[in-house]
Every structure is written in C-alpha cells, then in structure tokens.
Short mmCIF file of C-alpha atoms in Angstrom, two decimals:
data_model
loop_
_atom_site.label_atom_id
_atom_site.label_comp_id
_atom_site.label_asym_id
_atom_site.label_seq_id
_atom_site.Cartn_x
_atom_site.Cartn_y
_atom_site.Cartn_z
CA MET E 1 -7.12 20.35 22.17
CA ARG E 2 -5.59 18.70 25.20
CA LYS E 3 -2.52 16.65 24.44
CA HIS E 4 -1.70 13.30 25.94
CA GLN E 5 1.64 11.95 26.95
CA ILE E 6 2.39 8.50 25.56
CA GLU E 7 5.37 6.26 26.00
CA LEU E 8 5.83 3.31 23.74
CA GLN E 9 8.39 1.24 21.95
CA ILE E 10 8.66 1.35 18.17
CA ASN E 11 10.97 -1.14 16.50
CA GLY E 12 12.88 -1.56 19.73
CA LYS E 13 13.31 2.16 20.33
CA ALA E 14 11.67 3.83 23.31
CA ILE E 15 9.59 6.84 22.29
CA ALA E 16 7.84 9.43 24.42
CA ARG E 17 5.56 11.98 22.76
CA GLU E 18 2.78 14.41 23.45
CA ILE E 19 0.00 13.89 20.97
CA GLU E 20 -3.57 14.88 20.35
CA PRO E 21 -6.07 12.17 21.28
CA ARG E 22 -7.67 12.06 17.82
CA LEU E 23 -4.44 11.14 16.04
CA SER E 24 -4.64 7.67 14.50
CA LEU E 25 -1.81 5.25 15.03
CA THR E 26 -1.11 5.14 11.27
CA ASP E 27 -0.77 8.90 11.12
CA PHE E 28 1.43 8.85 14.18
CA LEU E 29 3.76 6.29 12.61
CA ARG E 30 3.82 7.83 9.15
CA GLY E 31 3.74 11.48 10.02
CA GLU E 32 5.34 11.91 13.41
CA GLN E 33 7.77 9.00 13.24
CA GLY E 34 8.50 9.10 9.52
CA LEU E 35 7.81 5.38 9.15
CA SER E 36 6.09 5.62 5.79
CA GLY E 37 6.42 1.89 5.12
CA THR E 38 3.11 1.47 6.95
CA HIS E 39 0.62 2.29 4.22
CA ILE E 40 -2.84 3.74 4.27
CA GLY E 41 -5.25 1.93 2.02
CA CYS E 42 -8.91 1.79 2.94
CA GLU E 43 -8.73 3.44 6.36
CA HIS E 44 -11.47 1.23 7.71
CA GLY E 45 -9.73 -2.02 8.50
CA VAL E 46 -10.41 -3.99 5.33
CA CYS E 47 -7.27 -3.90 3.20
CA GLY E 48 -4.51 -4.65 5.69
CA ALA E 49 -1.98 -2.23 4.18
CA CYS E 50 -1.55 -0.53 7.55
CA SER E 51 -0.83 -3.75 9.47
CA ILE E 52 1.74 -3.57 12.23
CA LEU E 53 2.66 -5.81 15.13
CA LEU E 54 1.43 -4.73 18.55
CA ASP E 55 3.24 -6.81 21.15
CA GLY E 56 3.76 -9.39 18.41
CA VAL E 57 0.13 -9.51 17.32
CA PRO E 58 -0.80 -8.19 13.85
CA ILE E 59 -3.25 -5.29 14.06
CA ARG E 60 -4.67 -2.58 11.80
CA SER E 61 -2.98 0.65 12.77
CA CYS E 62 -5.70 2.67 10.98
CA LEU E 63 -8.30 1.39 13.45
CA MET E 64 -6.34 2.33 16.51
CA LEU E 65 -5.65 5.69 18.04
CA ALA E 66 -2.08 6.56 18.84
CA VAL E 67 -2.98 7.16 22.48
CA GLN E 68 -4.16 3.55 22.74
CA ALA E 69 -0.67 2.34 21.88
CA ASP E 70 0.64 3.83 25.12
CA GLY E 71 2.79 1.27 26.92
CA HIS E 72 2.91 -1.18 24.01
CA ALA E 73 5.73 -2.38 21.79
CA LEU E 74 5.15 -1.84 18.07
CA THR E 75 6.92 -3.36 15.11
CA THR E 76 6.54 -1.91 11.63
CA VAL E 77 7.96 -3.24 8.39
CA GLU E 78 11.03 -1.06 8.91
CA GLY E 79 11.69 -2.95 12.14
CA LEU E 80 12.11 -6.27 10.34
CA THR E 81 15.28 -5.27 8.54
CA GLN E 82 18.74 -6.29 9.69
CA ASP E 83 20.77 -3.87 11.75
CA ASP E 84 22.47 -2.45 8.66
CA GLY E 85 19.13 -1.76 7.00
CA SER E 86 19.33 -4.63 4.53
CA PRO E 87 16.27 -6.88 4.21
CA GLY E 88 15.66 -9.36 7.02
CA LEU E 89 15.02 -13.06 6.38
CA LEU E 90 11.34 -12.66 5.58
CA GLN E 91 11.86 -9.50 3.54
CA ALA E 92 14.66 -11.15 1.57
CA ALA E 93 12.35 -14.06 0.80
CA PHE E 94 9.71 -11.64 -0.53
CA GLN E 95 12.41 -10.01 -2.61
CA ASP E 96 13.84 -13.28 -3.96
CA ALA E 97 10.46 -14.84 -4.75
CA HIS E 98 9.19 -11.49 -6.04
CA GLY E 99 6.20 -11.58 -3.73
CA MET E 100 4.77 -8.32 -4.98
CA GLN E 101 3.81 -6.34 -8.01
CA CYS E 102 3.21 -2.69 -7.16
CA GLY E 103 4.44 -3.30 -3.59
CA TYR E 104 1.76 -1.30 -1.84
CA CYS E 105 0.30 -4.20 0.15
CA THR E 106 3.75 -5.70 0.77
CA PRO E 107 4.48 -4.21 4.22
CA GLY E 108 1.13 -5.51 5.47
CA MET E 109 1.72 -8.92 3.91
CA ILE E 110 5.15 -9.11 5.52
CA ILE E 111 3.76 -8.16 8.92
CA SER E 112 1.06 -10.84 8.69
CA ALA E 113 3.62 -13.40 7.55
CA GLN E 114 5.94 -12.39 10.37
CA ALA E 115 3.20 -13.06 12.91
CA LEU E 116 2.51 -16.45 11.32
CA LEU E 117 6.14 -17.56 11.15
CA ALA E 118 6.92 -16.35 14.66
CA ASP E 119 5.40 -19.50 16.12
CA ASN E 120 5.19 -21.77 13.09
CA ASP E 121 8.13 -22.26 10.75
CA ASP E 122 6.37 -24.98 8.77
CA PRO E 123 2.95 -23.59 7.94
CA SER E 124 0.62 -25.42 5.61
CA LEU E 125 -0.77 -23.76 2.50
CA GLU E 126 -4.07 -23.30 4.29
CA GLN E 127 -2.39 -21.69 7.27
CA ILE E 128 -0.53 -19.26 5.01
CA LYS E 129 -3.72 -18.37 3.16
CA ASP E 130 -5.46 -17.87 6.46
CA ALA E 131 -2.65 -15.67 7.80
CA ILE E 132 -2.76 -13.29 4.82
CA GLY E 133 -6.54 -13.47 4.59
CA GLY E 134 -6.76 -9.96 5.98
CA ASN E 135 -4.43 -8.45 3.41
CA ILE E 136 -5.77 -7.41 0.05
CA CYS E 137 -3.45 -7.34 -2.96
CA ARG E 138 -5.14 -5.32 -5.66
CA CYS E 139 -2.62 -6.61 -8.21
CA THR E 140 -3.91 -10.08 -7.21
CA GLY E 141 -0.38 -11.44 -6.93
CA TYR E 142 -1.24 -13.80 -4.11
CA VAL E 143 0.52 -16.88 -5.50
CA GLN E 144 3.93 -15.26 -5.30
CA VAL E 145 3.17 -13.90 -1.84
CA ILE E 146 2.43 -17.46 -0.70
CA GLU E 147 5.61 -18.71 -2.39
CA SER E 148 7.58 -15.97 -0.62
CA ILE E 149 6.26 -17.06 2.76
CA GLN E 150 7.01 -20.70 1.95
CA LEU E 151 10.54 -19.71 0.94
CA ALA E 152 10.99 -17.77 4.19
CA ALA E 153 9.68 -20.73 6.20
CA SER E 154 12.09 -23.14 4.50
CA ARG E 155 15.00 -20.79 5.15
CA MET E 156 13.98 -20.51 8.78
CA ARG E 157 13.91 -24.29 9.12
CA GLU E 158 17.34 -24.54 7.53
CA ALA E 159 18.67 -21.94 9.92
CA HIS E 160 17.32 -23.87 12.88
CA LEU E 161 18.88 -27.15 11.82
CA MET W 1 23.45 -20.31 -24.98
CA ASN W 2 24.58 -16.90 -23.89
CA THR W 3 28.21 -17.72 -24.43
CA VAL W 4 27.48 -19.04 -27.90
CA MET W 5 25.60 -15.88 -28.77
CA ASN W 6 28.26 -13.66 -27.30
CA GLU W 7 30.91 -15.39 -29.36
CA HIS W 8 28.77 -15.23 -32.42
CA LEU W 9 28.00 -11.57 -32.05
CA GLY W 10 31.28 -10.60 -30.50
CA LYS W 11 29.46 -8.73 -27.76
CA ASN W 12 28.74 -9.21 -24.13
CA LEU W 13 24.98 -9.58 -23.92
CA HIS W 14 24.04 -8.86 -20.34
CA TYR W 15 20.32 -9.24 -20.66
CA VAL W 16 19.83 -12.11 -23.06
CA ALA W 17 19.21 -15.57 -21.61
CA HIS W 18 19.86 -14.33 -18.11
CA LYS W 19 17.50 -14.46 -15.20
CA ARG W 20 17.22 -10.88 -14.08
CA ARG W 21 16.39 -9.79 -10.60
CA VAL W 22 13.81 -7.12 -10.07
CA ARG W 23 15.66 -4.19 -8.64
CA GLU W 24 12.86 -2.22 -7.02
CA ASP W 25 11.74 -5.02 -4.72
CA LYS W 26 14.32 -4.21 -2.08
CA ARG W 27 12.82 -0.86 -1.25
CA PHE W 28 9.31 -2.29 -1.19
CA VAL W 29 10.16 -5.04 1.28
CA THR W 30 12.02 -2.71 3.61
CA GLY W 31 9.27 -0.08 3.69
CA LYS W 32 11.24 2.43 1.64
CA GLY W 33 8.87 2.59 -1.32
CA LYS W 34 7.87 6.03 -2.50
CA TYR W 35 4.21 6.38 -3.35
CA VAL W 36 2.20 9.52 -4.00
CA GLN W 37 1.05 9.34 -0.41
CA ASP W 38 4.66 9.60 0.73
CA VAL W 39 5.36 12.74 -1.25
CA ASN W 40 5.17 15.66 1.11
CA LEU W 41 5.59 18.93 -0.70
CA PRO W 42 5.48 22.31 1.03
CA PHE W 43 2.05 23.96 1.05
CA THR W 44 0.23 20.75 0.20
CA LYS W 45 -3.48 21.08 0.81
CA HIS W 46 -5.83 18.26 1.59
CA ALA W 47 -9.48 18.21 0.64
CA ALA W 48 -12.47 16.58 2.25
CA VAL W 49 -15.81 16.24 0.54
CA LEU W 50 -18.85 15.90 2.70
CA PRO W 51 -21.85 14.37 0.95
CA SER W 52 -25.41 14.65 2.11
CA PRO W 53 -26.45 11.88 4.47
CA TYR W 54 -29.70 11.61 2.47
CA PRO W 55 -29.92 10.29 -1.08
CA ARG W 56 -32.79 12.62 -1.93
CA ALA W 57 -32.94 15.89 -0.16
CA ARG W 58 -33.05 19.62 -0.51
CA ILE W 59 -30.48 21.70 1.24
CA LEU W 60 -32.08 24.55 3.05
CA SER W 61 -28.92 26.13 4.31
CA ILE W 62 -25.34 25.37 5.17
CA ASP W 63 -23.56 27.00 8.02
CA THR W 64 -19.82 26.74 7.47
CA ALA W 65 -18.79 28.99 10.36
CA ALA W 66 -18.08 26.14 12.79
CA ALA W 67 -15.87 24.34 10.29
CA GLU W 68 -14.04 27.49 9.31
CA ALA W 69 -13.29 28.29 12.92
CA LEU W 70 -11.38 25.05 13.42
CA ASP W 71 -7.63 25.09 13.66
CA GLY W 72 -6.00 23.98 10.41
CA VAL W 73 -9.00 24.56 8.17
CA GLN W 74 -8.08 26.96 5.44
CA MET W 75 -11.23 27.12 3.39
CA VAL W 76 -14.71 25.69 3.31
CA LEU W 77 -16.60 25.65 0.04
CA THR W 78 -20.23 24.78 -0.42
CA GLY W 79 -21.49 22.87 -3.42
CA GLU W 80 -22.99 26.06 -4.74
CA GLN W 81 -19.65 27.82 -4.70
CA MET W 82 -17.92 24.84 -6.26
CA ALA W 83 -20.41 24.64 -9.12
CA VAL W 84 -19.12 27.91 -10.49
CA ASP W 85 -15.95 26.13 -11.58
CA CYS W 86 -16.98 22.49 -11.48
CA ASN W 87 -19.84 21.91 -13.87
CA PRO W 88 -19.20 18.15 -14.22
CA ILE W 89 -20.48 17.63 -10.71
CA ARG W 90 -23.92 18.45 -12.02
CA LEU W 91 -23.94 15.73 -14.67
CA GLY W 92 -26.72 13.23 -14.31
CA LEU W 93 -28.33 15.08 -11.49
CA LYS W 94 -31.02 17.00 -13.29
CA LEU W 95 -34.01 14.92 -12.30
CA PRO W 96 -37.14 16.81 -11.30
CA GLU W 97 -37.13 18.09 -7.78
CA ILE W 98 -33.67 16.77 -7.08
CA ASN W 99 -31.17 19.43 -6.49
CA TRP W 100 -27.62 18.56 -7.37
CA TYR W 101 -26.37 19.77 -4.02
CA PRO W 102 -26.79 16.57 -2.04
CA LEU W 103 -23.82 14.93 -3.71
CA ALA W 104 -21.43 17.79 -3.03
CA VAL W 105 -22.39 19.66 0.02
CA GLY W 106 -19.22 21.02 1.39
CA MET W 107 -15.56 20.93 0.78
CA ALA W 108 -12.88 21.82 3.20
CA LEU W 109 -9.28 22.46 2.41
CA GLN W 110 -6.58 22.94 4.88
CA ILE W 111 -2.95 23.61 4.79
CA ARG W 112 -0.30 22.32 7.11
CA SER W 113 1.44 25.31 8.49
CA LYS W 114 5.17 25.11 8.84
CA ALA W 115 4.88 24.93 12.59
CA GLN W 116 2.74 21.82 12.51
CA ALA W 117 4.29 18.40 12.78
CA GLY W 118 3.87 16.04 9.85
CA GLY W 119 1.21 13.85 11.38
CA ARG W 120 -1.18 16.70 11.91
CA LEU W 121 -1.89 17.13 8.22
CA ARG W 122 -4.43 14.37 7.96
CA ASP W 123 -5.31 14.95 11.54
CA THR W 124 -6.62 18.42 10.87
CA PHE W 125 -8.33 17.08 7.79
CA LEU W 126 -10.79 15.27 10.01
CA ASN W 127 -11.89 18.43 11.69
CA PRO W 128 -14.11 19.91 9.01
CA ILE W 129 -16.14 16.73 8.83
CA THR W 130 -17.01 16.69 12.47
CA GLY W 131 -17.40 20.45 12.34
CA LEU W 132 -19.76 20.38 9.41
CA MET W 133 -21.93 17.48 10.36
CA PRO W 134 -24.17 19.19 12.88
CA ALA W 135 -24.64 22.12 10.54
CA VAL W 136 -25.57 19.88 7.65
CA LYS W 137 -27.94 17.82 9.72
CA LYS W 138 -29.69 20.97 10.72
CA GLY W 139 -29.72 22.35 7.20
CA ILE W 140 -30.84 19.35 5.18
CA ARG W 141 -34.38 18.14 5.23
CA PRO W 142 -35.09 14.69 3.81
CA TRP W 143 -38.08 14.53 1.52
#
C-alpha cells in the first residue's frame, strides 16, 4: 500500500512520518507515537475516550485518519502536563477532586474541559455539562468530573487575579 | 481525635481519621494509566469476527483466499471450522431452516511481525474485513 508523508505537531513537537492512508489517528497516536493516554472506547465517535485537541478544538481521533491530521497541531492528554511531567492545572484539579473512578474516560474528559476552559474560566454548570456532553463515563461519576472542572476554573481565576 | 487515639493506643495510626488521597489518580490524569489495551506482549494476535449481513440466511460458500492473501493476516477461520472447538456458538440457533453460520461467518487472526511498527497491529486487523466482505456477499443468499 502506498505510504503518505505527513508533517504535524504533537504536543508541541514537530513530527514527520510516512504512514499508510488507512491508519486512524488514534492508532497513529497510540501505536506509532506511544501516546497511550488517548483511549479507544467505541471506535465510532460516541464515547469520547479518544478525544484530542486539533488546533485547540476537541475532536474524536477515532473518526479521523492520520493522513488528515497533516499540517495540524494536536494536543493529547500527555501534552497537558507540566514540563517535568507532573499534572498540569486541569489534571491536578481532576486528581484533587477525584474526578474519576476507573479513569478510562478521564483523558477525554480532560481534553473536553481543556477546550471549555481555554476561553471561559468561569463556566456555568450548564456550560460544563454541555462541554462534557460528548464524553461517556461508564462508572457514571459525572458529579465529581463537574466538580473537578469547577475546581480547575476557580484555580485559573485565582491565578489570573 | 487521631491524637487522642494514638495516645490511648500508644501507636501512630496513619489511616484512622485521616483524609486519604487516592494514589492512582495521578497516572490517570496524565495519560499514564495501564489498561489491558495498553499491554503489548510479543506475538499478540488480534481477532476479527465477521457476521452475516443478513439476519436469516444460508451460506452457500465462503471464499477466504482474498483475506488470507492480505499482508498481516495470519489465519482465516470459517464458522464451520470454528464449530469444531466452539460449540457454544451454536446455542439458541437451532431453529428450523436457520443455519447457525450466519452469526459466525469468518474469523481472521493476525500477528504483528517484529518488523511492523506498533500502530500497524490494529491497522492490519481491518484488512480481513474488507477482504472478506465481497466474498461473503457473493456467498450468502438471503431467504
């Protein structure tokens, strides 16, 4: 099968690869880039476990081919940590408010929350619910996810003051 | 409370009356969790089951040659071959005129060779499906 050359940015790092056109973006991230924080859940765009940021916009990486990401900047959950690898502000809030149970949906939740908080550091409850509306938590621990996002938002506001 | 108990018992009770932090959360929030999906052992095989596109049908024939010829496909099994070792598949499927085949037509297993990059494992897994479909469509006749 003919391979395609793609050049993209993943978590701030420039990457150039030759890949087969049928390779999904999730498989590219998990398999070729070793970024296994992006999870595969339903593989048809329903569960949100594979969410990543594409130029700052949350997308389902299972519904996109890796070749389509050519020229774009991607952010995965690994890209939201601090430089030393410790949890970033949003991740720390999820940790402190225990916004997870099994943790499988967590990377997707964090990506959706990141997109929300990027241009709104004081979201209403409805806005938070709407932002994570595309992420399914099979443990049904939504309340703590919402509290985590509220905690992150309050910390962001404090940091801005 | 804790101090009182410690004095009373003469011990240092780390876990009583203390708010404990969940330790595993850190790896979950940073994308370092380890799930079954993340375990990548050598010689791992992946399986794909292709069901009949028709709920009630009789399989006339299955041509697995196209699927077997694909790169990365190690084995293709038909439902008939699987039934030798997998009797439970037949359960509940003994209605008149309904063959049990339609629910387990073909199965493809492939192995990731050492030369293949990690991402190609699931990638090759998709091959047998596309490879089998035309054959199955030709071979199955809806009632």
